[in-house]
Amino acid sequence: MNNRADSAAHTASSPQHNAIVMASAGTGKTWLLVTRIIRLLLAGTRPDAILAISFTRKAAMEMQTRLAQRLFEFVHCTDAALDLHLENIGVEPTPQQRRQARDLYESLLRSEQPPRITTFHAFCQDLLRRFPLEADVPPGFELLEKTAEIERSAQARLFMEATADPDGKPAQALDLLFSNCGAGAQNALSEFLQQRSDWWAFTEGQANPARFAEAVLAAQLTIDHDADYLKEFFCAQTHKDIAEFIEFLKQHSTATNTHHAELLAGCLGNDEKILQDFLNVKTAFLTDEGKPRSRKASKAQAQFLGEDGQQRFLELHEKLCAGIQIFLEQQARVATYRTNCAWYVSGVRLLDHYQQIKADQRLLDFADLEWKACQLLNHSDNAEWVQYKLDQRIDHLLVDEFQDTNPTQWNLLLPLLNELAAGTGLSSTASQPETERNRSAFIVGDGKQSIYRFRRAEPRLLDTAQAFLNENLNASSHHLAESWRSAPAVIEFINQAFAEGPLYDRLHVFETHTTHHHELYGRVEILPLIGVPPTSNLAGEAVDVFSFRNPLQQPRLLDEENRHYEEGKLIAKKIKTLLHDATAIGHAHETRPLNYSDIFILL
C-alpha cells in the first residue's frame, strides 16, 4: 500500500473508529474486514460480541477462512515477521501484543462462541429461532430454499378456487388479468410472489391491502371513478366543432375529405352507438398508428376555404386531435388501472395460498426470514425487549457488500445501529453500575458492484447508510481504489467508463482508480451485442409470424430465445483465439503463455 492507502486502512480498521469504506473490486476489502476483526480481538473484545454480516454464504465462508489462516500464521511466524504483520494492520509491536496475537488462534478454537461471521438470512434465522413466539413463527420451523413446487401448488389452489366460484372476486380478477395480459398473466402472478416483501412493506398495516393499493394507483393515474370520459368527450362544444369541421370538408371535397365527412356525419355521441361514433371520429382524425393525420396549408385548399377558412380548418383539426388523444390517454390509464387492480386481487389471493401451504408444513422461506425478523425488531409488541437482548450480545457490527442490501435488510439493521449510537449499555451484572462500552460499526460497499437488483438490492442505501453513520456515529469515510488484482489497461477503462457521463451520474461520487501492478499486461475488448434474428422458415426465408398459416402445410414457428447461446459461442471463440495465439500474460520479467486456468468469466 502507499502511505495514503495505508493510513486510510489503519484508521478504518481501528476499533476506536466507526467507519464506512467504499472499496472497489480487488482493493483488499476482505483483507480490511478481517483486519478489523483481528484488531477488535487484540483490543480485548469478546469474540461473541462481534457480528459480521455478508450477503452470500461464500463471502462469509471466505472471511472465516481468511481469519483462521491469518491467526494461524501469527502462531508460526518469527517475531520479525509477526512484527511486520502487526505494523501492516496498524498495531504497534510490543511483547504483550506478540503474545496476544499468538494466543488468538488457540483462543478462538477453544471459544464456545467465536465471532459470528454470517449472512443476513442466517442472522434472521438465528433471531427467529431464539424468539419464535415473539415473532409469530412456528417454533422449530424449517427453512425452504427452493420454492418452485409450493408456488405451483399455490397457483393450482388459486385456479381451483376460481373454478369453484366463477362469480367470485378472485375468479373475475383472474379472468380480466388473462384477458388483458394473455400468457404474460402467468409471469405477472409469479412476479407478485417474487416481490412479496415489497408488497408487504407497501401495504403494511392495511386491513385490505388490495383496496389500499387500488386507491394509491387511482390517485397516481388521476382516475375519476364517477366520470364518463366518453360522454365528456362528446360535449356540446365537440359537437359544434365537428359540425363546423364537416362543412370545411364538404367545401374542399376530395375523395378523402368526402369519406371523412361521411364518417363524421351523425356523430352525436348517442348512448346507443357512442362507441362507434368515437371510432368514426378517431378514424377521421388519427392514423392507424394513433398519430394526427397530416392536414397542412396548401394553395389548392385555400382556393376552396379561403385563407381564414383554411386557418380555422387547421385549428379545428389540431384541437379535435388533441381532444381525441387526451381521451385515448385517459382510456389507457383506466385500462392500466383495471389490469393492475386485477393483478392485486389475484396476487393477494395467490400469496394467501402460498403462505398457508408453508404454514401448514411449518416452513419459512428467505423472504419470510427477512420480513419476520424486521417486524420483530421494529413493530412487534416485544420489539424493545428483543432489541435489548440483542444489544447485550452485539458490541461491534460489520456489514460487507452493503451495495446489495435491500430496504428490508436496512430496516433490520437500523435498530442495531441505533443501539450502537446510544453508546452505553448495562453491565453484565445488575449490581454493577452502568459502564461505557467500546462499540463500533463498520460498513463496506461499492455502488457500481451492485448485481442483485433481482433480489431487491438498492445501491442507493449505501449513501443512506453513510449519511446515518456520519450523523449518528461520527463515522469516518474512506475510499479504497488501488487494485491488487487488475492490470493498468483494465483500470484505465474503468476510469474512462465511470469518471464522467451517465455512469458517473448514477454513482454521484467516483474516486479515480489505480493499481499496484504498473507493468502487468492487460487488454480490454468489448464484444458485440447479439441481436434478435428474424424468424425464418426451413429455407431461410423471413416469415411473418402474425399471418395465418395452413397447419397441414406449414409447421408452427416457435420463437426461441437463443441470444445467450450465441453469446456463449462468441466467448468460446474468443478464448480459443487467445489460447491459439499463445497470448502472453504476467509481468514483464515473468511472462508466459495463457492457460485455461488463467481465464475467469463473469456473468
Tab-separated table of C-alpha atoms in Angstrom, residues 26-330:
chain	number	residue	atom	x	y	z
A	26	GLY	CA	-9.670	-6.124	-5.865
A	27	THR	CA	-8.646	-3.342	-3.460
A	28	GLY	CA	-8.339	-5.523	-0.355
A	29	LYS	CA	-11.864	-5.225	1.035
A	30	THR	CA	-11.925	-8.710	2.591
A	31	TRP	CA	-8.411	-8.188	3.971
A	32	LEU	CA	-9.642	-4.992	5.637
A	33	LEU	CA	-12.720	-6.677	7.111
A	34	VAL	CA	-10.632	-9.474	8.589
A	35	THR	CA	-8.090	-6.928	9.833
A	36	ARG	CA	-10.876	-5.079	11.644
A	37	ILE	CA	-11.905	-8.308	13.397
A	38	ILE	CA	-8.296	-9.099	14.342
A	39	ARG	CA	-7.782	-5.644	15.816
A	40	LEU	CA	-11.010	-5.968	17.797
A	41	LEU	CA	-9.777	-9.253	19.237
A	42	LEU	CA	-6.351	-7.768	20.010
A	43	ALA	CA	-8.129	-4.928	21.836
A	44	GLY	CA	-9.760	-7.474	24.181
A	45	THR	CA	-13.197	-7.680	22.575
A	46	ARG	CA	-15.180	-10.809	23.421
A	47	PRO	CA	-15.367	-12.947	20.263
A	48	ASP	CA	-19.136	-13.407	20.585
A	49	ALA	CA	-19.616	-9.608	20.747
A	50	ILE	CA	-18.549	-9.330	17.096
A	51	LEU	CA	-21.193	-9.716	14.392
A	52	ALA	CA	-20.051	-9.633	10.759
A	53	ILE	CA	-22.791	-9.879	8.125
A	54	SER	CA	-22.182	-10.551	4.451
A	55	PHE	CA	-24.562	-11.055	1.560
A	56	THR	CA	-23.628	-14.571	0.460
A	57	ARG	CA	-22.545	-17.768	2.168
A	58	LYS	CA	-19.445	-17.856	0.008
A	59	ALA	CA	-18.347	-14.404	1.187
A	60	ALA	CA	-18.989	-15.338	4.841
A	61	MET	CA	-17.016	-18.563	4.463
A	62	GLU	CA	-14.150	-16.693	2.824
A	63	MET	CA	-13.977	-14.281	5.758
A	64	GLN	CA	-13.952	-17.147	8.253
A	65	THR	CA	-11.242	-18.971	6.303
A	66	ARG	CA	-9.038	-15.903	5.969
A	67	LEU	CA	-9.395	-15.066	9.656
A	68	ALA	CA	-8.301	-18.571	10.653
A	69	GLN	CA	-5.418	-18.532	8.152
A	70	ARG	CA	-4.038	-15.214	9.345
A	71	LEU	CA	-4.287	-16.122	13.035
A	72	PHE	CA	-2.648	-19.486	12.310
A	73	GLU	CA	0.173	-17.621	10.566
A	74	PHE	CA	0.655	-15.469	13.679
A	75	VAL	CA	1.359	-18.623	15.671
A	76	HIS	CA	4.069	-19.992	13.381
A	77	CYS	CA	5.891	-16.950	12.019
A	78	THR	CA	9.043	-15.469	13.531
A	79	ASP	CA	8.983	-12.436	15.807
A	80	ALA	CA	10.279	-10.246	12.989
A	81	ALA	CA	7.596	-11.487	10.601
A	82	LEU	CA	4.912	-11.080	13.292
A	83	ASP	CA	6.040	-7.514	13.960
A	84	LEU	CA	5.671	-6.798	10.257
A	85	HIS	CA	2.156	-8.279	10.265
A	86	LEU	CA	1.176	-6.109	13.237
A	87	GLU	CA	2.636	-2.984	11.666
A	88	ASN	CA	0.751	-3.692	8.434
A	89	ILE	CA	-2.565	-3.679	10.297
A	90	GLY	CA	-1.742	-0.540	12.293
A	91	VAL	CA	-0.774	-2.165	15.622
A	92	GLU	CA	2.481	-1.219	17.344
A	93	PRO	CA	4.500	-4.397	18.031
A	94	THR	CA	5.209	-4.983	21.726
A	95	PRO	CA	5.970	-8.192	23.660
A	96	GLN	CA	2.415	-8.127	25.025
A	97	GLN	CA	0.893	-7.656	21.570
A	98	ARG	CA	3.010	-10.532	20.236
A	99	ARG	CA	1.730	-12.832	22.990
A	100	GLN	CA	-1.850	-11.764	22.374
A	101	ALA	CA	-1.517	-12.254	18.625
A	102	ARG	CA	-0.025	-15.734	19.033
A	103	ASP	CA	-2.750	-16.722	21.522
A	104	LEU	CA	-5.673	-15.654	19.322
A	105	TYR	CA	-5.766	-18.783	17.168
A	106	GLU	CA	-6.000	-21.178	20.110
A	107	SER	CA	-8.386	-18.860	21.950
A	108	LEU	CA	-10.805	-18.926	19.036
A	109	LEU	CA	-10.521	-22.707	18.717
A	110	ARG	CA	-11.424	-23.071	22.396
A	111	SER	CA	-14.086	-20.370	22.368
A	112	GLU	CA	-17.652	-21.603	22.781
A	113	GLN	CA	-18.914	-18.629	20.772
A	114	PRO	CA	-16.443	-17.348	18.166
A	115	PRO	CA	-17.077	-14.159	16.169
A	116	ARG	CA	-20.307	-14.557	14.256
A	117	ILE	CA	-19.492	-14.226	10.568
A	118	THR	CA	-22.766	-14.916	8.847
A	119	THR	CA	-25.250	-13.888	6.164
A	120	PHE	CA	-28.382	-11.764	6.524
A	121	HIS	CA	-30.583	-14.810	6.134
A	122	ALA	CA	-28.635	-16.867	8.660
A	123	PHE	CA	-28.740	-13.980	11.145
A	124	CYS	CA	-32.515	-13.664	10.675
A	125	GLN	CA	-32.955	-17.409	11.046
A	126	ASP	CA	-30.992	-17.427	14.301
A	127	LEU	CA	-33.020	-14.464	15.586
A	128	LEU	CA	-36.371	-16.090	14.794
A	129	ARG	CA	-35.317	-19.391	16.360
A	130	ARG	CA	-34.455	-17.525	19.564
A	131	PHE	CA	-37.733	-15.587	19.637
A	132	PRO	CA	-40.325	-17.689	17.743
A	133	LEU	CA	-43.338	-16.721	19.838
A	134	GLU	CA	-42.479	-13.035	19.799
A	135	ALA	CA	-42.017	-13.200	16.022
A	136	ASP	CA	-45.199	-15.243	15.463
A	137	VAL	CA	-43.409	-18.077	13.672
A	138	PRO	CA	-43.709	-21.829	14.323
A	139	PRO	CA	-41.106	-22.961	16.884
A	140	GLY	CA	-38.679	-25.344	15.222
A	141	PHE	CA	-39.593	-24.152	11.728
A	142	GLU	CA	-37.659	-25.430	8.730
A	143	LEU	CA	-36.114	-23.269	6.030
A	144	LEU	CA	-37.493	-23.637	2.498
A	145	GLU	CA	-34.734	-22.870	-0.007
A	146	LYS	CA	-36.459	-23.972	-3.234
A	147	THR	CA	-39.960	-22.558	-3.570
A	148	ALA	CA	-40.953	-23.586	-7.120
A	149	GLU	CA	-43.059	-26.589	-6.080
A	150	ILE	CA	-45.014	-24.673	-3.453
A	151	GLU	CA	-45.534	-21.786	-5.882
A	152	ARG	CA	-47.074	-24.240	-8.354
A	153	SER	CA	-49.290	-25.689	-5.619
A	154	ALA	CA	-50.450	-22.197	-4.643
A	155	GLN	CA	-51.335	-21.392	-8.250
A	156	ALA	CA	-53.237	-24.679	-8.549
A	157	ARG	CA	-55.251	-23.810	-5.435
A	158	LEU	CA	-55.987	-20.332	-6.805
A	159	PHE	CA	-57.260	-21.742	-10.123
A	160	MET	CA	-59.347	-24.381	-8.316
A	161	GLU	CA	-60.876	-21.661	-6.158
A	162	ALA	CA	-61.718	-19.591	-9.237
A	163	THR	CA	-63.241	-22.622	-10.980
A	164	ALA	CA	-65.394	-23.470	-7.961
A	165	ASP	CA	-66.707	-19.884	-7.686
A	166	PRO	CA	-66.590	-18.297	-11.177
A	167	ASP	CA	-68.565	-15.264	-9.980
A	168	GLY	CA	-66.203	-14.601	-7.043
A	169	LYS	CA	-63.804	-11.670	-6.962
A	170	PRO	CA	-60.613	-13.771	-7.440
A	171	ALA	CA	-62.147	-15.514	-10.467
A	172	GLN	CA	-63.257	-12.223	-12.019
A	173	ALA	CA	-59.818	-10.741	-11.399
A	174	LEU	CA	-58.080	-13.732	-12.975
A	175	ASP	CA	-60.364	-13.574	-15.998
A	176	LEU	CA	-59.559	-9.898	-16.556
A	177	LEU	CA	-55.845	-10.448	-15.966
A	178	PHE	CA	-55.595	-13.257	-18.521
A	179	SER	CA	-57.811	-11.381	-20.997
A	180	ASN	CA	-55.547	-8.317	-20.887
A	181	CYS	CA	-52.153	-9.997	-20.480
A	182	GLY	CA	-52.559	-13.364	-22.200
A	183	ALA	CA	-49.673	-15.696	-21.423
A	184	GLY	CA	-47.974	-12.859	-19.545
A	185	ALA	CA	-50.548	-13.210	-16.760
A	186	GLN	CA	-48.756	-16.323	-15.507
A	187	ASN	CA	-45.493	-14.383	-15.272
A	188	ALA	CA	-47.286	-11.500	-13.555
A	189	LEU	CA	-48.589	-13.830	-10.847
A	190	SER	CA	-45.144	-15.359	-10.345
A	191	GLU	CA	-43.648	-11.872	-10.147
A	192	PHE	CA	-46.147	-10.933	-7.434
A	193	LEU	CA	-44.834	-13.785	-5.304
A	194	GLN	CA	-41.220	-12.869	-6.038
A	195	GLN	CA	-41.820	-9.273	-4.916
A	196	ARG	CA	-43.890	-10.158	-1.852
A	197	SER	CA	-41.537	-8.346	0.540
A	198	ASP	CA	-42.121	-5.110	-1.352
A	199	TRP	CA	-45.861	-5.771	-1.269
A	200	TRP	CA	-45.815	-6.363	2.486
A	201	ALA	CA	-43.831	-3.187	3.057
A	202	PHE	CA	-46.105	-1.165	0.751
A	203	THR	CA	-49.370	-2.361	2.332
A	204	GLU	CA	-48.150	-2.767	5.909
A	205	GLY	CA	-50.911	-2.118	8.449
A	206	GLN	CA	-53.712	-2.060	5.857
A	207	ALA	CA	-56.836	-4.123	6.590
A	208	ASN	CA	-57.461	-4.604	2.854
A	209	PRO	CA	-54.097	-4.446	1.040
A	210	ALA	CA	-55.550	-4.762	-2.486
A	211	ARG	CA	-58.073	-1.965	-1.943
A	212	PHE	CA	-55.352	0.255	-0.467
A	213	ALA	CA	-53.101	-0.348	-3.478
A	214	GLU	CA	-56.009	0.360	-5.830
A	215	ALA	CA	-56.631	3.734	-4.152
A	216	VAL	CA	-52.957	4.688	-4.390
A	217	LEU	CA	-52.839	3.714	-8.068
A	218	ALA	CA	-56.056	5.619	-8.842
A	219	ALA	CA	-54.525	8.756	-7.337
A	220	GLN	CA	-51.289	8.282	-9.317
A	221	LEU	CA	-53.180	7.796	-12.602
A	222	THR	CA	-55.766	10.514	-11.783
A	223	ILE	CA	-58.647	8.080	-12.240
A	224	ASP	CA	-62.107	9.517	-11.504
A	225	HIS	CA	-64.426	6.578	-10.848
A	226	ASP	CA	-67.547	8.715	-11.310
A	227	ALA	CA	-66.512	10.190	-14.644
A	228	ASP	CA	-67.838	9.054	-18.024
A	229	TYR	CA	-64.907	10.094	-20.180
A	230	LEU	CA	-66.580	9.198	-23.469
A	231	LYS	CA	-69.627	11.353	-22.749
A	232	GLU	CA	-67.332	14.134	-21.579
A	233	PHE	CA	-65.565	13.968	-24.925
A	234	PHE	CA	-68.876	14.298	-26.818
A	235	CYS	CA	-69.777	17.544	-25.094
A	236	ALA	CA	-71.746	20.336	-26.800
A	237	GLN	CA	-68.573	22.122	-27.875
A	238	THR	CA	-67.229	18.950	-29.512
A	239	HIS	CA	-70.497	18.552	-31.469
A	240	LYS	CA	-70.206	22.154	-32.613
A	241	ASP	CA	-66.541	21.752	-33.632
A	242	ILE	CA	-67.233	18.517	-35.554
A	243	ALA	CA	-70.188	20.085	-37.395
A	244	GLU	CA	-68.029	23.065	-38.396
A	245	PHE	CA	-65.218	20.729	-39.457
A	246	ILE	CA	-67.634	18.732	-41.668
A	247	GLU	CA	-68.605	21.896	-43.526
A	248	PHE	CA	-64.966	22.630	-44.309
A	249	LEU	CA	-64.500	19.055	-45.595
A	250	LYS	CA	-67.514	19.460	-47.880
A	251	GLN	CA	-66.172	22.742	-49.269
A	252	HIS	CA	-62.918	21.020	-50.254
A	253	SER	CA	-64.495	17.796	-51.432
A	254	THR	CA	-61.610	15.500	-52.251
A	255	ALA	CA	-62.263	11.759	-52.076
A	256	THR	CA	-60.585	11.543	-48.666
A	257	ASN	CA	-62.428	14.593	-47.300
A	258	THR	CA	-65.739	13.260	-48.556
A	259	HIS	CA	-65.106	9.906	-46.875
A	260	HIS	CA	-64.184	11.556	-43.583
A	261	ALA	CA	-67.213	13.848	-43.758
A	262	GLU	CA	-69.439	10.780	-44.150
A	263	LEU	CA	-67.758	9.146	-41.137
A	264	LEU	CA	-68.317	12.243	-39.001
A	265	ALA	CA	-71.912	12.814	-40.077
A	266	GLY	CA	-74.281	11.926	-37.272
A	267	CYS	CA	-71.531	11.505	-34.620
A	268	LEU	CA	-73.582	12.946	-31.774
A	269	GLY	CA	-72.419	10.572	-29.044
A	270	ASN	CA	-75.816	8.919	-28.525
A	271	ASP	CA	-75.797	6.171	-25.890
A	272	GLU	CA	-76.909	3.554	-28.446
A	273	LYS	CA	-73.859	3.994	-30.672
A	274	ILE	CA	-71.485	6.189	-28.702
A	275	LEU	CA	-68.525	3.825	-29.077
A	276	GLN	CA	-68.964	3.533	-32.844
A	277	ASP	CA	-69.278	7.320	-33.065
A	278	PHE	CA	-65.949	7.717	-31.314
A	279	LEU	CA	-64.272	5.145	-33.588
A	280	ASN	CA	-65.504	7.076	-36.608
A	281	VAL	CA	-64.167	10.333	-35.183
A	282	LYS	CA	-60.847	8.667	-34.382
A	283	THR	CA	-60.563	7.282	-37.932
A	284	ALA	CA	-61.217	10.714	-39.408
A	285	PHE	CA	-58.560	12.441	-37.344
A	286	LEU	CA	-55.897	9.862	-36.443
A	287	THR	CA	-53.881	7.337	-38.437
A	288	ASP	CA	-53.815	3.633	-37.611
A	289	GLU	CA	-50.665	4.334	-35.581
A	290	GLY	CA	-52.597	6.828	-33.427
A	291	LYS	CA	-50.877	9.933	-34.846
A	292	PRO	CA	-52.747	13.005	-36.129
A	293	ARG	CA	-53.460	12.859	-39.852
A	294	SER	CA	-51.374	15.187	-41.959
A	295	ARG	CA	-53.511	18.223	-42.778
A	296	LYS	CA	-51.457	21.203	-43.899
A	297	ALA	CA	-51.998	24.532	-45.566
A	298	SER	CA	-51.971	24.461	-49.372
A	299	LYS	CA	-52.862	26.776	-52.225
A	300	ALA	CA	-55.475	24.355	-53.584
A	301	GLN	CA	-57.148	24.095	-50.189
A	302	ALA	CA	-57.065	27.884	-49.702
A	303	GLN	CA	-58.884	28.336	-53.023
A	304	PHE	CA	-61.874	26.430	-51.628
A	305	LEU	CA	-61.753	27.549	-47.985
A	306	GLY	CA	-60.131	30.958	-48.193
A	307	GLU	CA	-57.118	31.927	-46.084
A	308	ASP	CA	-59.148	32.500	-42.916
A	309	GLY	CA	-61.181	29.349	-43.504
A	310	GLN	CA	-58.063	27.280	-44.036
A	311	GLN	CA	-56.543	28.593	-40.806
A	312	ARG	CA	-59.760	27.799	-38.907
A	313	PHE	CA	-59.886	24.340	-40.524
A	314	LEU	CA	-56.360	23.505	-39.337
A	315	GLU	CA	-57.085	24.909	-35.856
A	316	LEU	CA	-60.133	22.651	-35.543
A	317	HIS	CA	-58.127	19.679	-36.762
A	318	GLU	CA	-55.418	20.294	-34.160
A	319	LYS	CA	-57.965	20.901	-31.376
A	320	LEU	CA	-60.008	17.766	-32.099
A	321	CYS	CA	-56.885	15.616	-32.496
A	322	ALA	CA	-55.669	16.814	-29.099
A	323	GLY	CA	-59.057	16.024	-27.530
A	324	ILE	CA	-59.089	12.522	-29.018
A	325	GLN	CA	-55.542	11.817	-27.812
A	326	ILE	CA	-56.389	13.068	-24.313
A	327	PHE	CA	-59.346	10.690	-24.218
A	328	LEU	CA	-57.236	7.784	-25.503
A	329	GLU	CA	-54.596	8.541	-22.894
A	330	GLN	CA	-57.257	8.532	-20.181
